Every structure is written in structure tokens, then in C-alpha cells.
């Protein structure tokens, strides 16, 4: 059992209203006024699994002690209120309420028999804190620790109210008072485990723009700095923290910042950054980073297609600082005409080995840097998609396609365009799309629509001995340009074409829709929770390599035992 300790008076909240609470004669309990409660003690059990020592100490202290309460009660209140003591219970079987930071059924079952768990109100620590501050036992539904036990938690709650709305419904609860600034996620089905404090991004609703977007963008600077400096594990930690903040349903303030420490992937260091932002409106480390010449140079270098953080650091170490320095280093002249070859040294013009088409090299990326930096409107994305599919129809009829990436997640403007293509015939479609990617790219090049190709891959046959999926996708990463019109001059755009055999079309759509952290956690969920392997090219069972072929995007989620999340709520990145 977790040890009990006492909290000093100055650690108690001073901003809450007068409490209808009374110190009991026992040194190990305090009393909460509750007109509906019986006078028998309420047994509270702290499940210490994954719970921080300081949290255990805090909760034990709340249960054990409460001082200076009698003065808040009038005589009428003292005589008219029934009271209920809170006792720290050493045995879960005897507990009325179980407080835990565990949110996964499988993890809870390591410590608690499921049949016992269903007879308890299982809540997060915030239920105890808020009940203490409000002066009475609060309804438990809003604080249910597990979605699978939501109804049981409501029914077994000691407040006696079994008519509570689901915590993610459009209720007028205090957690959603800031209507103009909060976002209301879709209402999950009964019993769903989707919630903003879930460990996995694929089990959280992440809107395109969240209530804490400015904070997210500040944290993104810290992540980007570490990524550019090659601190990949630290960068991933910040990326995970960002994905959690994107799902938090209301603005973080000094009143609710205590909830942030209980969120997954929010460690002490990141929590301190969030506190600093709440107090001062900025993060000092962000200011310092943005003022660094090295950071600005690395950011500029990586805007060139083909230059990653490692190459950027090497270029900086060699003395390069600006884009002009890069142009001199790579012998690229400023673009002065529609033909970018005029800007390049002829010795740097290379062809893609598999197609013979011009290659999208660093030199080409540098020459097209300004054009690539221009955002693509949804109308232009759709226009390019229509042009591509019309040209494809001239080669092969019966093809189907989906625009994925940021466009599908609801972005008004995109950085590039991703199109997943397949054939509607499930029986013969695999043969219909084989080799079609290279054929389409060649046709688009001949039409003057594709100017360069960075990468082109082809299908491989399934090999049962491979530990990874067979390559059931053909991909072409290209540069595309719509024909100029008299009053409308188009620029070069990055266009990725992905061809999938019909059996894996929907896994390709899910994989290429993103966001990056959503997909990362989708793979992690499949591996750790389901014993499956998921990526854009298919779903398989790990222990025997059995392949699964979903017939819709919804079925991809069902196969992985996940609730459906609309693409517009998969924005787990900044």
C-alpha cells in the first residue's frame, strides 16, 4: 500500500470557494458534505502502478487530512448535511473508488481482476482533487480512467448520479466552458477508449488547429532544433508531447495545468516549458534558439529538397551560412526562366537510372526552392489530380484514386500532393496496375507535365521468408507543372504518385493520409497491442505472417481493433 504523508497548509488551493467540509476526529480521514451519501466511510484505493511518488503522496495527503474547514459552515449547513469520511483502503476488493493513472484495459488487468474492476468506480486522480476543492463528491463519469469501464464507473460512483453524459459528448461541463476556444471532438461510441489522454495518437482526436496551437508551435521549435542537431530521441520526445497537446480539448491555463502532468509523454522538463509559457506567454529557450545563426542556417538549408539535417550540418561545418552560399557551392544560378536547366551546371544534370528521365537532385531542388515553398491551394490540388487521372485513363481504364496527405486531413494549403491509385477490379486489378506507375510518369513527362523524378520503385513478389511486407506499392516522387495559361502562370509542384494493388489500397490510403505521429502510433499499436504489423503496404499477423486485405478504410481500423477516426482528426503533428 502506498505510504501516507501530510501536505502543509500552504500547498492547499487558495482560489477555490468556501468548502462544505469538516475535519473528522480521525487523523487518517476527512469528511465531505454530501446530502445523498450514507454515513458509512467511503473506501478509496490508490492503484500505484505507473503513479508518480509525488502523486501518491499528494493523494494520500488529501485523503488523510483537511484543515480549517469548520469555519466555512453555517449552523444550518452543519445540521442539514450528512457527512461521509474518506478512508485510504489497503485492499482494492474493499474499495468503493479506485484511483489510477492506468488507462489501458490490458495493463489494468495485470493488477486487477476484470470482474472486480467492473464493480468499482475507477477514476483518475483529478476526481479526488476536484471533489476536495468543490466540497462534495463529484460525478465520476467525467473522470472515468478507462473507456471500457465508463458505464460501470458511472453506476458505481458514490455520488449516486447514474445519468451523466459521456465525457466526450457536447455537454456543458466545466471542462468545456471556454466554448469559443475549445474544440468539440466527435462523440465516440459507448465504451470506446478514445480520449485526449490516451497513450496512442491513433486513439485521440487531433484537430487541424487546436486550442493550444501557439503553445504547440513553440514546442515545435524545441523539437525542430533537436532534430536539426541530430538529437533524434529528444526530438521524438517533443514530437510525442506535441501530439498529446494537439488533442487537449481546451486552453491550458494556470487553473488546469495540473492536469497536464498526468498526460502521457509529458515529462517534468516539457511540463516546465509549458508552465513557463502559461506564466510568461513565451519560452526562453525558443527565443534563444531563434536568435542563433546556426539554427537559422540549418532551417534554410533543409528547405532545399534533398538536404536533410545531417547534410545541413556538414554544409554549415564547411563554412556555408546562407542560401546564396549554397547556390555558389552547388553552382546553381538564380532562376531567370521557365527552363530550370538554364540555372544549372550541365555537369550536374543527371538522369534517373530506371527511367532515363531527369533526376530531382539537390541542384534542381535548390533552383526550385522558392517555387516549392509556395503553398498549394485545394483547388490546385484537385486540378492536378484531375489532370493526372485523365492522362491515366488514356492508358488504363477502371483506375480509382484518393488524394491523401494534408489535403485529406483538411488543410486549406498543402506543401506537396500525394495521390494513391489502384484498380477497381479486385480479381485482376493487381495485374492491371503492375508497371502502370512508370508508364504514367513517362506519359506525363512526354506531355511536359512532369519535369523531374526523384524516385521510382516497382512491385516485388511476396516472399514468406521476408520479415517485412512484400513491396505491394509502386511509387514515383516527381516534380509536376500544370501548363501555363495566358492569365495564369503555374509553378513547379512536388507530386507523389503511389500505385497499390487492390488488396492493399485502403492500407495505402491510411498510411499516406498521415499525420506522421498518427501513423507512427498506428504501427506501434498494431505491434504492441495486437501482435500485428501495419504499414502502407499491408497488414499482417506477426507470429505467422498471415496477410489481411481490408475492403474499406473503416475495415483497416476494425482489423486493428481501433475506433474509426475521421482524417480531419488525425492531425497529431504541429
Coordinates of C-alpha atoms in Angstrom, one line a residue:
X1 CA 0.0 0.0 0.0
X2 CA 1.3 3.5 -0.8
X3 CA 2.6 5.3 2.3
X4 CA 0.7 8.3 3.6
X5 CA 2.1 11.7 4.3
X6 CA 0.7 15.1 5.2
X7 CA 0.5 18.2 3.0
X8 CA 1.3 21.6 4.5
X9 CA -1.4 24.2 4.7
X10 CA 0.3 26.5 2.1
X11 CA 0.1 23.7 -0.5
X12 CA -3.7 23.8 -0.5
X13 CA -5.7 25.7 -3.1
X14 CA -6.5 29.3 -2.1
X15 CA -8.5 30.2 -5.1
X16 CA -11.4 27.8 -4.6
X17 CA -14.7 28.9 -2.9
X18 CA -15.6 28.0 0.7
X19 CA -15.9 24.3 1.2
X20 CA -18.6 22.4 2.9
X21 CA -16.1 20.0 4.5
X22 CA -15.4 19.2 8.1
X23 CA -12.3 17.7 9.7
X24 CA -13.1 14.3 11.3
X25 CA -11.8 13.1 14.6
X26 CA -9.7 10.6 12.8
X27 CA -6.2 11.7 11.7
X28 CA -6.5 9.4 8.7
X29 CA -9.6 10.8 7.0
X30 CA -11.5 13.9 6.1
X31 CA -15.2 14.4 5.7
X32 CA -17.1 15.6 2.7
X33 CA -20.6 17.1 3.0
X34 CA -22.9 15.2 0.7
X35 CA -26.7 15.2 1.1
X36 CA -27.1 12.0 -0.8
X37 CA -24.3 10.0 0.8
X38 CA -24.7 7.4 3.6
X39 CA -22.7 7.9 6.7
X40 CA -20.5 4.8 6.3
X41 CA -16.9 5.6 5.4
X42 CA -16.0 5.8 1.7
X43 CA -13.1 3.5 1.0
X44 CA -10.6 4.8 -1.6
X45 CA -7.8 2.7 -3.0
X46 CA -4.8 4.1 -4.8
X47 CA -3.5 1.8 -7.5
X48 CA 0.2 2.8 -7.5
X49 CA 1.0 1.2 -10.9
X50 CA 2.6 3.9 -13.1
X51 CA 1.7 6.6 -10.5
X52 CA 4.5 9.0 -9.6
X53 CA 5.6 9.0 -5.9
X54 CA 4.7 12.7 -5.6
X55 CA 1.2 12.0 -6.8
X56 CA 0.8 9.1 -4.4
X57 CA 1.9 11.4 -1.6
X58 CA -0.4 14.2 -2.7
X59 CA -3.5 11.9 -2.9
X60 CA -2.8 10.2 0.3
X61 CA -2.5 13.6 2.0
X62 CA -5.8 14.7 0.6
X63 CA -7.5 11.6 2.0
X64 CA -5.7 11.8 5.3
X65 CA -6.0 15.5 6.2
X66 CA -8.1 18.5 5.7
X67 CA -7.7 21.5 8.0
X68 CA -9.6 24.7 8.8
X69 CA -13.0 23.7 7.4
X70 CA -15.5 24.2 10.3
X71 CA -15.3 27.9 9.9
X72 CA -16.8 27.7 6.4
X73 CA -20.0 26.1 7.5
X74 CA -23.1 27.8 8.9
X75 CA -25.0 26.2 11.8
X76 CA -27.8 25.3 9.3
X77 CA -25.3 23.6 7.0
X78 CA -23.7 21.7 9.8
X79 CA -27.1 20.4 11.0
X80 CA -28.5 19.8 7.5
X81 CA -25.7 18.0 5.8
X82 CA -24.9 14.3 6.1
X83 CA -21.3 13.6 6.0
X84 CA -19.0 10.9 4.6
X85 CA -15.5 10.1 5.6
X86 CA -12.8 9.1 3.1
X87 CA -10.6 6.2 4.2
X88 CA -7.4 5.1 2.5
X89 CA -8.2 1.5 1.8
X90 CA -5.4 -1.1 1.8
X91 CA -7.3 -3.7 -0.3
X92 CA -8.9 -3.0 -3.6
X93 CA -11.6 -5.6 -3.1
X94 CA -13.0 -3.5 -0.2
X95 CA -12.7 -0.2 -2.0
X96 CA -15.6 1.9 -3.3
X97 CA -13.5 4.1 -5.5
X98 CA -10.2 3.1 -7.2
X99 CA -7.9 5.9 -8.3
X100 CA -5.4 5.1 -11.1
X101 CA -3.3 6.6 -13.9
X102 CA -3.6 3.4 -15.9
X103 CA -5.8 3.9 -19.0
X104 CA -5.4 0.6 -20.9
X105 CA -7.5 -2.5 -20.1
X106 CA -4.6 -4.9 -20.7
X107 CA -2.4 -3.0 -18.3
X108 CA -5.1 -2.7 -15.6
X109 CA -5.7 -6.5 -15.8
X110 CA -2.1 -7.0 -14.7
X111 CA -3.1 -5.7 -11.3
X112 CA -6.8 -6.2 -11.0
X113 CA -9.2 -8.9 -11.9
X114 CA -11.6 -7.6 -14.5
X115 CA -14.7 -8.9 -12.7
X116 CA -13.7 -6.9 -9.6
X117 CA -12.9 -3.8 -11.7
X118 CA -16.4 -3.8 -13.1
X119 CA -17.9 -3.5 -9.6
X120 CA -15.9 -0.3 -8.8
X121 CA -15.8 3.3 -9.8
X122 CA -12.4 3.6 -11.4
X123 CA -11.3 7.2 -11.8
X124 CA -8.3 9.4 -12.4
X125 CA -6.6 11.4 -9.6
X126 CA -8.4 14.5 -10.7
X127 CA -11.7 13.2 -9.3
X128 CA -10.3 13.3 -5.8
X129 CA -8.7 16.8 -6.2
X130 CA -11.8 18.3 -7.7
X131 CA -14.1 16.7 -5.2
X132 CA -12.0 18.1 -2.4
X133 CA -12.0 21.6 -3.9
X134 CA -15.8 21.6 -4.6
X135 CA -16.6 20.3 -1.1
X136 CA -18.7 17.3 -2.2
X137 CA -18.3 14.1 -4.1
X138 CA -18.4 14.8 -7.8
X139 CA -20.0 12.6 -10.5
X140 CA -17.4 10.1 -11.8
X141 CA -18.2 9.9 -15.5
X142 CA -16.0 12.9 -16.5
X143 CA -13.1 11.3 -14.6
X144 CA -13.5 7.6 -15.8
X145 CA -10.0 6.2 -16.2
X146 CA -10.9 3.6 -18.8
X147 CA -13.4 4.0 -21.6
X148 CA -14.2 0.3 -21.3
X149 CA -15.4 0.9 -17.8
X150 CA -17.2 4.2 -18.3
X151 CA -20.8 2.9 -17.7
X152 CA -19.6 0.8 -14.7
X153 CA -17.8 3.8 -13.2
X154 CA -20.9 6.0 -13.6
X155 CA -23.1 3.3 -12.0
X156 CA -20.8 2.6 -9.1
X157 CA -19.9 6.2 -8.4
X158 CA -20.6 7.2 -4.7
X159 CA -22.3 10.4 -5.7
X160 CA -25.3 8.3 -6.8
X161 CA -25.8 10.1 -10.1
X162 CA -26.1 7.5 -12.9
X163 CA -27.5 9.9 -15.6
X164 CA -24.3 11.6 -16.6
X165 CA -23.4 12.3 -20.2
X166 CA -20.4 10.8 -21.8
X167 CA -17.3 13.0 -21.1
X168 CA -16.7 13.5 -24.8
X169 CA -20.3 14.4 -25.6
X170 CA -21.4 18.0 -26.2
X171 CA -22.2 18.7 -22.6
X172 CA -21.9 21.9 -20.7
X173 CA -19.4 20.6 -18.2
X174 CA -16.8 22.8 -16.6
X175 CA -14.1 21.3 -18.8
X176 CA -15.7 22.8 -21.9
X177 CA -16.7 26.2 -20.5
X178 CA -14.4 28.0 -23.0
X179 CA -16.7 27.3 -25.9
X180 CA -15.1 29.8 -28.3
X181 CA -11.6 28.4 -27.7
X182 CA -12.2 24.7 -27.1
X183 CA -12.9 22.2 -29.7
X184 CA -15.6 19.6 -29.5
X185 CA -14.5 16.2 -30.9
X186 CA -16.8 13.7 -32.5
X187 CA -18.9 11.8 -29.9
X188 CA -17.3 8.3 -29.6
X189 CA -19.4 5.2 -29.4
X190 CA -20.4 3.9 -25.9
X191 CA -17.4 2.0 -24.4
X192 CA -14.8 3.5 -26.7
X193 CA -11.4 4.1 -25.4
X194 CA -10.8 7.2 -27.5
X195 CA -9.9 10.1 -25.2
X196 CA -7.5 13.1 -25.2
X197 CA -5.2 11.5 -22.6
X198 CA -4.7 8.2 -24.4
X199 CA -1.1 6.9 -24.8
X200 CA -1.5 6.4 -28.6
X201 CA -2.2 9.2 -31.1
X202 CA -4.4 6.8 -33.0
X203 CA -6.7 6.8 -30.0
X204 CA -7.0 10.5 -29.7
X205 CA -8.9 13.2 -31.7
X206 CA -6.3 15.6 -33.0
X207 CA -7.8 18.6 -34.9
X208 CA -6.0 20.6 -37.5
X209 CA -5.9 23.7 -35.2
X210 CA -6.1 23.0 -31.5
X211 CA -7.0 25.3 -28.6
X212 CA -3.3 25.4 -27.6
X213 CA -1.9 26.0 -31.1
X214 CA 0.5 28.8 -30.1
X215 CA 2.0 26.6 -27.4
X216 CA 2.3 23.7 -29.8
X217 CA 4.2 25.9 -32.3
X218 CA 6.6 27.0 -29.5
X219 CA 7.2 23.3 -28.5
X220 CA 7.7 22.6 -32.2
X221 CA 10.7 25.0 -32.3
X222 CA 12.3 23.0 -29.5
X223 CA 11.6 19.7 -31.4
X224 CA 12.9 21.1 -34.7
X225 CA 16.1 22.4 -33.0
X226 CA 16.9 18.9 -31.6
X227 CA 16.1 17.3 -34.9
X228 CA 18.4 19.6 -36.8
X229 CA 21.2 18.9 -34.3
X230 CA 20.8 15.1 -34.7
X231 CA 19.3 14.6 -31.2
X232 CA 16.7 12.2 -32.6
X233 CA 15.4 10.7 -29.4
X234 CA 14.9 14.1 -27.8
X235 CA 13.2 15.3 -30.9
X236 CA 10.9 12.3 -30.7
X237 CA 10.0 13.1 -27.1
X238 CA 9.0 16.6 -28.0
X239 CA 7.1 15.3 -31.0
X240 CA 5.1 12.9 -28.8
X241 CA 4.4 15.7 -26.4
X242 CA 3.1 17.9 -29.2
X243 CA 0.8 15.1 -30.4
X244 CA -0.7 15.0 -26.9
X245 CA -1.1 18.7 -26.7
X246 CA -2.9 18.8 -30.0
X247 CA -5.6 16.6 -28.6
X248 CA -6.1 18.5 -25.3
X249 CA -9.7 19.8 -25.7
X250 CA -9.4 23.2 -24.0
X251 CA -6.9 26.0 -23.5
X252 CA -4.2 25.2 -20.9
X253 CA -4.3 27.8 -18.1
X254 CA -3.0 28.2 -14.6
X255 CA -6.3 26.7 -13.4
X256 CA -5.9 23.4 -15.2
X257 CA -2.2 23.0 -15.7
X258 CA -2.1 20.3 -13.0
X259 CA -3.9 18.1 -15.5
X260 CA -1.0 18.3 -17.9
X261 CA 1.4 16.4 -15.7
X262 CA -0.9 13.4 -15.8
X263 CA -0.9 13.3 -19.6
X264 CA 1.2 10.6 -21.4
X265 CA 4.5 11.7 -22.8
X266 CA 4.6 14.9 -20.8
X267 CA 7.7 14.7 -18.6
X268 CA 9.0 17.1 -16.0
X269 CA 11.2 19.0 -18.5
X270 CA 8.4 19.6 -21.0
X271 CA 6.0 20.3 -18.2
X272 CA 8.3 23.1 -17.0
X273 CA 8.3 24.6 -20.5
X274 CA 4.5 24.6 -20.6
X275 CA 4.4 26.3 -17.2
X276 CA 6.8 28.9 -18.4
X277 CA 4.6 29.6 -21.4
X278 CA 1.5 29.9 -19.3
X279 CA 3.2 32.3 -16.9
X280 CA 5.1 34.5 -19.5
X281 CA 3.5 33.8 -22.8
X282 CA 6.7 32.5 -24.3
X283 CA 9.6 30.1 -23.7
X284 CA 13.0 31.5 -23.1
X285 CA 14.8 28.6 -24.9
X286 CA 12.7 29.3 -28.0
X287 CA 13.9 32.9 -28.0
X288 CA 17.4 31.8 -27.7
X289 CA 17.1 29.2 -30.5
X290 CA 15.5 31.7 -32.9
X291 CA 18.4 34.1 -32.3
X292 CA 21.1 31.6 -33.3
X293 CA 22.7 32.0 -36.7
X294 CA 23.4 28.2 -36.8
X295 CA 19.7 27.4 -36.3
X296 CA 18.6 29.8 -39.0
X297 CA 21.1 28.4 -41.4
X298 CA 20.2 24.8 -40.8
X299 CA 16.5 25.6 -41.2
X300 CA 17.2 27.4 -44.5
X301 CA 19.4 24.6 -45.8
X302 CA 16.7 21.9 -45.1
X303 CA 14.2 23.8 -47.1
X304 CA 16.1 22.6 -50.1
X305 CA 14.6 19.4 -51.4
X306 CA 17.2 16.6 -50.9
X307 CA 19.1 18.2 -48.0
X308 CA 18.4 16.7 -44.6
X309 CA 19.7 17.6 -41.1
X310 CA 22.9 15.6 -41.4
X311 CA 23.8 17.1 -44.8
X312 CA 22.8 20.6 -43.5
X313 CA 25.2 20.2 -40.5
X314 CA 28.1 19.2 -42.9
X315 CA 27.4 22.2 -45.1
X316 CA 27.4 24.5 -42.1
X317 CA 30.6 23.0 -40.8
X318 CA 32.3 23.7 -44.1
X319 CA 31.6 27.4 -43.7
X320 CA 28.3 27.8 -45.6
X321 CA 25.7 30.1 -43.9
X322 CA 23.1 31.3 -46.4
X323 CA 21.2 30.2 -49.5
X324 CA 23.5 32.2 -51.6
X325 CA 26.4 30.2 -50.2
X326 CA 24.6 27.0 -51.2
X327 CA 24.0 28.3 -54.7
X328 CA 27.7 29.1 -55.1
X329 CA 28.6 25.7 -53.6
X330 CA 26.3 23.7 -55.9
X331 CA 27.0 26.0 -58.9
X332 CA 23.3 27.0 -59.2
X333 CA 22.4 30.4 -60.7
X334 CA 19.2 32.2 -59.6
X335 CA 16.2 31.0 -61.8
X336 CA 15.6 33.5 -64.6
X337 CA 13.4 31.5 -67.0
X338 CA 10.9 28.6 -67.0
X339 CA 13.6 26.2 -68.1
X340 CA 15.5 25.5 -64.8
X341 CA 18.3 23.8 -66.8
X342 CA 19.5 27.4 -67.5
X343 CA 20.3 27.7 -63.8
X344 CA 22.3 24.5 -63.6
X345 CA 25.8 23.5 -64.5
X346 CA 25.4 21.0 -67.3
X347 CA 27.7 18.6 -65.4
X348 CA 25.1 18.3 -62.7
X349 CA 22.2 17.3 -65.0
X350 CA 21.5 13.6 -64.2
X351 CA 19.0 11.1 -65.4
X352 CA 17.1 8.7 -63.1
X353 CA 18.6 5.2 -63.7
X354 CA 15.3 3.3 -64.0
X355 CA 13.6 5.7 -66.4
X356 CA 16.2 7.9 -68.0
X357 CA 14.1 10.9 -67.0
X358 CA 15.7 14.0 -65.5
X359 CA 16.5 13.4 -61.8
X360 CA 15.3 15.6 -59.0
X361 CA 18.8 16.3 -57.5
X362 CA 19.8 18.8 -54.8
X363 CA 20.8 21.2 -57.5
X364 CA 17.3 21.1 -59.0
X365 CA 15.8 21.3 -55.6
X366 CA 17.9 24.4 -54.9
X367 CA 16.9 26.0 -58.2
X368 CA 13.2 25.3 -57.5
X369 CA 13.4 26.2 -53.8
X370 CA 11.2 29.3 -54.0
X371 CA 8.6 27.6 -56.1
X372 CA 8.5 24.6 -53.7
X373 CA 8.0 27.0 -50.8
X374 CA 4.7 28.3 -52.2
X375 CA 1.7 26.7 -50.7
X376 CA -0.7 24.7 -52.9
X377 CA -4.4 25.6 -52.7
X378 CA -7.1 22.9 -52.5
X379 CA -8.3 23.9 -55.9
X380 CA -4.9 23.4 -57.5
X381 CA -4.5 20.1 -55.7
X382 CA -7.8 18.9 -57.3
X383 CA -6.9 20.3 -60.7
X384 CA -3.6 18.5 -60.7
X385 CA -5.3 15.3 -59.6
X386 CA -7.9 15.6 -62.4
X387 CA -5.2 16.1 -65.0
X388 CA -3.2 13.1 -63.7
X389 CA -6.3 10.8 -63.7
X390 CA -7.4 11.9 -67.2
X391 CA -4.0 11.0 -68.5
X392 CA -4.1 7.7 -66.7
X393 CA -7.5 6.9 -68.2
X394 CA -5.9 7.1 -71.6
X395 CA -3.5 4.3 -70.6
X396 CA -5.8 2.1 -68.4
X397 CA -9.5 2.3 -67.7
X398 CA -11.0 1.4 -64.3
X399 CA -8.5 3.0 -62.1
X400 CA -9.5 4.6 -58.8
X401 CA -7.7 7.2 -56.7
X402 CA -7.7 9.1 -53.4
X403 CA -5.8 12.4 -52.7
X404 CA -4.1 11.8 -49.3
X405 CA -1.7 13.8 -47.1
X406 CA -2.5 17.2 -45.6
X407 CA -5.3 17.8 -48.2
X408 CA -7.2 14.8 -46.9
X409 CA -6.7 15.9 -43.3
X410 CA -8.4 19.2 -44.1
X411 CA -5.6 21.6 -44.8
X412 CA -6.5 24.6 -46.8
X413 CA -3.0 24.7 -48.3
X414 CA -0.5 21.9 -48.8
X415 CA 3.2 21.7 -49.3
X416 CA 3.0 18.8 -51.8
X417 CA 0.4 16.5 -53.3
X418 CA 0.0 12.7 -52.6
X419 CA -2.2 10.6 -54.8
X420 CA -2.9 6.9 -54.1
X421 CA -4.0 4.9 -57.1
X422 CA -5.4 1.4 -57.7
X423 CA -7.8 -0.5 -59.8
X424 CA -11.5 -1.2 -59.0
X425 CA -11.3 -4.8 -60.1
X426 CA -10.3 -6.8 -57.0
X427 CA -9.6 -10.0 -59.0
X428 CA -7.5 -8.8 -61.9
X429 CA -6.6 -5.3 -60.6
X430 CA -3.1 -6.4 -59.4
X431 CA -2.1 -7.2 -62.9
X432 CA -3.8 -4.1 -64.2
X433 CA -1.7 -1.7 -62.1
X434 CA 1.6 -3.6 -62.4
X435 CA 4.1 -1.4 -64.2
X436 CA 1.5 1.4 -64.6
X437 CA 3.4 3.9 -62.4
X438 CA 6.4 4.1 -64.7
X439 CA 4.1 4.1 -67.8
X440 CA 2.1 7.1 -66.4
X441 CA 5.2 9.0 -65.4
X442 CA 6.7 8.6 -68.9
X443 CA 3.4 9.9 -70.4
X444 CA 3.3 12.9 -68.1
X445 CA 6.9 13.7 -68.9
X446 CA 6.2 13.5 -72.7
X447 CA 3.3 15.8 -72.2
X448 CA 5.5 18.3 -70.4
X449 CA 3.7 17.9 -67.1
X450 CA 6.4 16.0 -65.1
X451 CA 9.8 17.7 -65.3
X452 CA 11.9 15.6 -62.9
X453 CA 11.7 12.3 -61.0
X454 CA 13.4 11.7 -57.7
X455 CA 12.5 8.1 -57.0
X456 CA 10.6 5.4 -58.8
X457 CA 10.0 1.9 -57.3
X458 CA 8.2 -1.2 -58.6
X459 CA 6.3 -4.1 -57.2
X460 CA 8.0 -7.2 -55.8
X461 CA 6.6 -10.6 -55.4
X462 CA 5.5 -11.8 -51.9
X463 CA 8.2 -13.7 -50.1
X464 CA 7.1 -15.6 -46.9
X465 CA 10.7 -15.5 -45.6
X466 CA 10.8 -11.7 -45.5
X467 CA 10.3 -10.2 -42.1
X468 CA 8.9 -7.0 -43.7
X469 CA 6.0 -6.7 -46.0
X470 CA 6.4 -7.5 -49.7
X471 CA 6.5 -4.3 -51.7
X472 CA 2.9 -4.1 -52.9
X473 CA 3.3 -0.4 -53.9
X474 CA 4.8 1.3 -56.8
X475 CA 5.9 4.9 -56.1
X476 CA 7.1 7.9 -58.1
X477 CA 8.3 11.1 -56.4
X478 CA 8.1 13.7 -59.1
X479 CA 8.1 17.4 -60.0
X480 CA 4.8 18.4 -61.7
X481 CA 3.8 21.6 -63.5
X482 CA 0.5 22.5 -65.0
X483 CA 0.5 24.1 -68.4
X484 CA 0.7 27.9 -68.3
X485 CA -2.3 29.9 -69.4
X486 CA -2.4 33.5 -70.6
X487 CA -3.5 34.9 -67.3
X488 CA -2.4 32.1 -65.1
X489 CA 1.3 31.1 -64.8
X490 CA 1.8 27.9 -62.9
X491 CA 4.9 26.9 -60.8
X492 CA 6.5 23.6 -60.1
X493 CA 4.9 21.3 -57.5
X494 CA 6.1 18.2 -55.7
X495 CA 3.8 15.3 -56.7
X496 CA 4.0 11.8 -55.2
X497 CA 2.2 9.0 -57.1
X498 CA 1.6 5.8 -55.2
X499 CA 0.2 2.7 -57.0
X500 CA -1.3 -0.1 -54.8
X501 CA -2.7 -3.4 -55.8
X502 CA -6.4 -3.5 -54.9
X503 CA -5.9 -5.8 -51.8
X504 CA -3.8 -3.1 -50.0
X505 CA -5.4 0.0 -51.5
X506 CA -7.0 1.1 -48.2
X507 CA -3.9 0.4 -46.1
X508 CA -2.0 2.7 -48.5
X509 CA -4.7 5.3 -48.2
X510 CA -4.5 5.2 -44.4
X511 CA -0.7 5.2 -44.4
X512 CA -0.3 8.1 -46.8
X513 CA -3.0 10.2 -45.2
X514 CA -0.9 10.7 -42.0
X515 CA -0.2 12.6 -39.9
X516 CA 3.3 11.3 -39.2
X517 CA 2.8 10.8 -35.4
X518 CA -0.7 9.3 -36.0
X519 CA 0.9 6.7 -38.4
X520 CA 3.8 6.1 -36.1
X521 CA 1.5 5.2 -33.2
X522 CA -0.8 3.2 -35.5
X523 CA 2.2 1.0 -36.3
X524 CA 3.1 0.9 -32.6
X525 CA -0.4 0.0 -31.6
X526 CA -0.6 -2.8 -34.1
X527 CA 2.7 -4.3 -32.8
X528 CA 2.3 -3.9 -29.1
X529 CA -1.4 -4.2 -28.6
X530 CA -2.5 -6.5 -31.4
X531 CA 0.6 -8.5 -32.4
X532 CA 0.2 -7.2 -36.0
X533 CA 2.3 -5.4 -38.5
X534 CA 0.9 -2.4 -40.2
X535 CA 2.3 -0.1 -42.8
X536 CA 1.2 1.5 -46.1
X537 CA 1.8 -1.8 -48.0
X538 CA -0.4 -4.1 -45.9
X539 CA -1.5 -5.7 -42.6
X540 CA -0.1 -9.0 -41.4
X541 CA -0.1 -11.1 -38.2
X542 CA 3.4 -11.2 -36.8
X543 CA 3.5 -14.8 -35.5
X544 CA 2.6 -16.5 -38.8
X545 CA 2.8 -13.7 -41.4
X546 CA -0.9 -14.1 -42.3
X547 CA -1.9 -11.3 -44.6
X548 CA -5.2 -9.3 -44.2
X549 CA -6.9 -7.4 -47.0
X550 CA -9.4 -4.8 -45.8
X551 CA -12.1 -3.7 -48.2
X552 CA -12.5 -0.2 -46.8
X553 CA -10.7 2.3 -44.7
X554 CA -13.0 1.6 -41.8
X555 CA -12.1 -2.0 -42.0
X556 CA -8.4 -1.1 -41.6
X557 CA -9.4 0.3 -38.2
X558 CA -11.6 -2.7 -37.3
X559 CA -8.9 -5.2 -38.1
X560 CA -6.6 -3.4 -35.6
X561 CA -9.5 -3.1 -33.1
X562 CA -9.4 0.6 -33.3
X563 CA -12.3 3.1 -33.3
X564 CA -12.8 5.0 -36.6
X565 CA -11.2 8.4 -36.6
X566 CA -12.0 10.8 -39.4
X567 CA -8.9 12.0 -41.4
X568 CA -9.6 15.6 -40.2
X569 CA -8.9 14.5 -36.6
X570 CA -5.6 12.7 -37.4
X571 CA -3.5 15.9 -37.2
X572 CA -1.2 14.8 -34.4
X573 CA 1.7 16.9 -35.8
X574 CA 2.2 20.7 -35.3

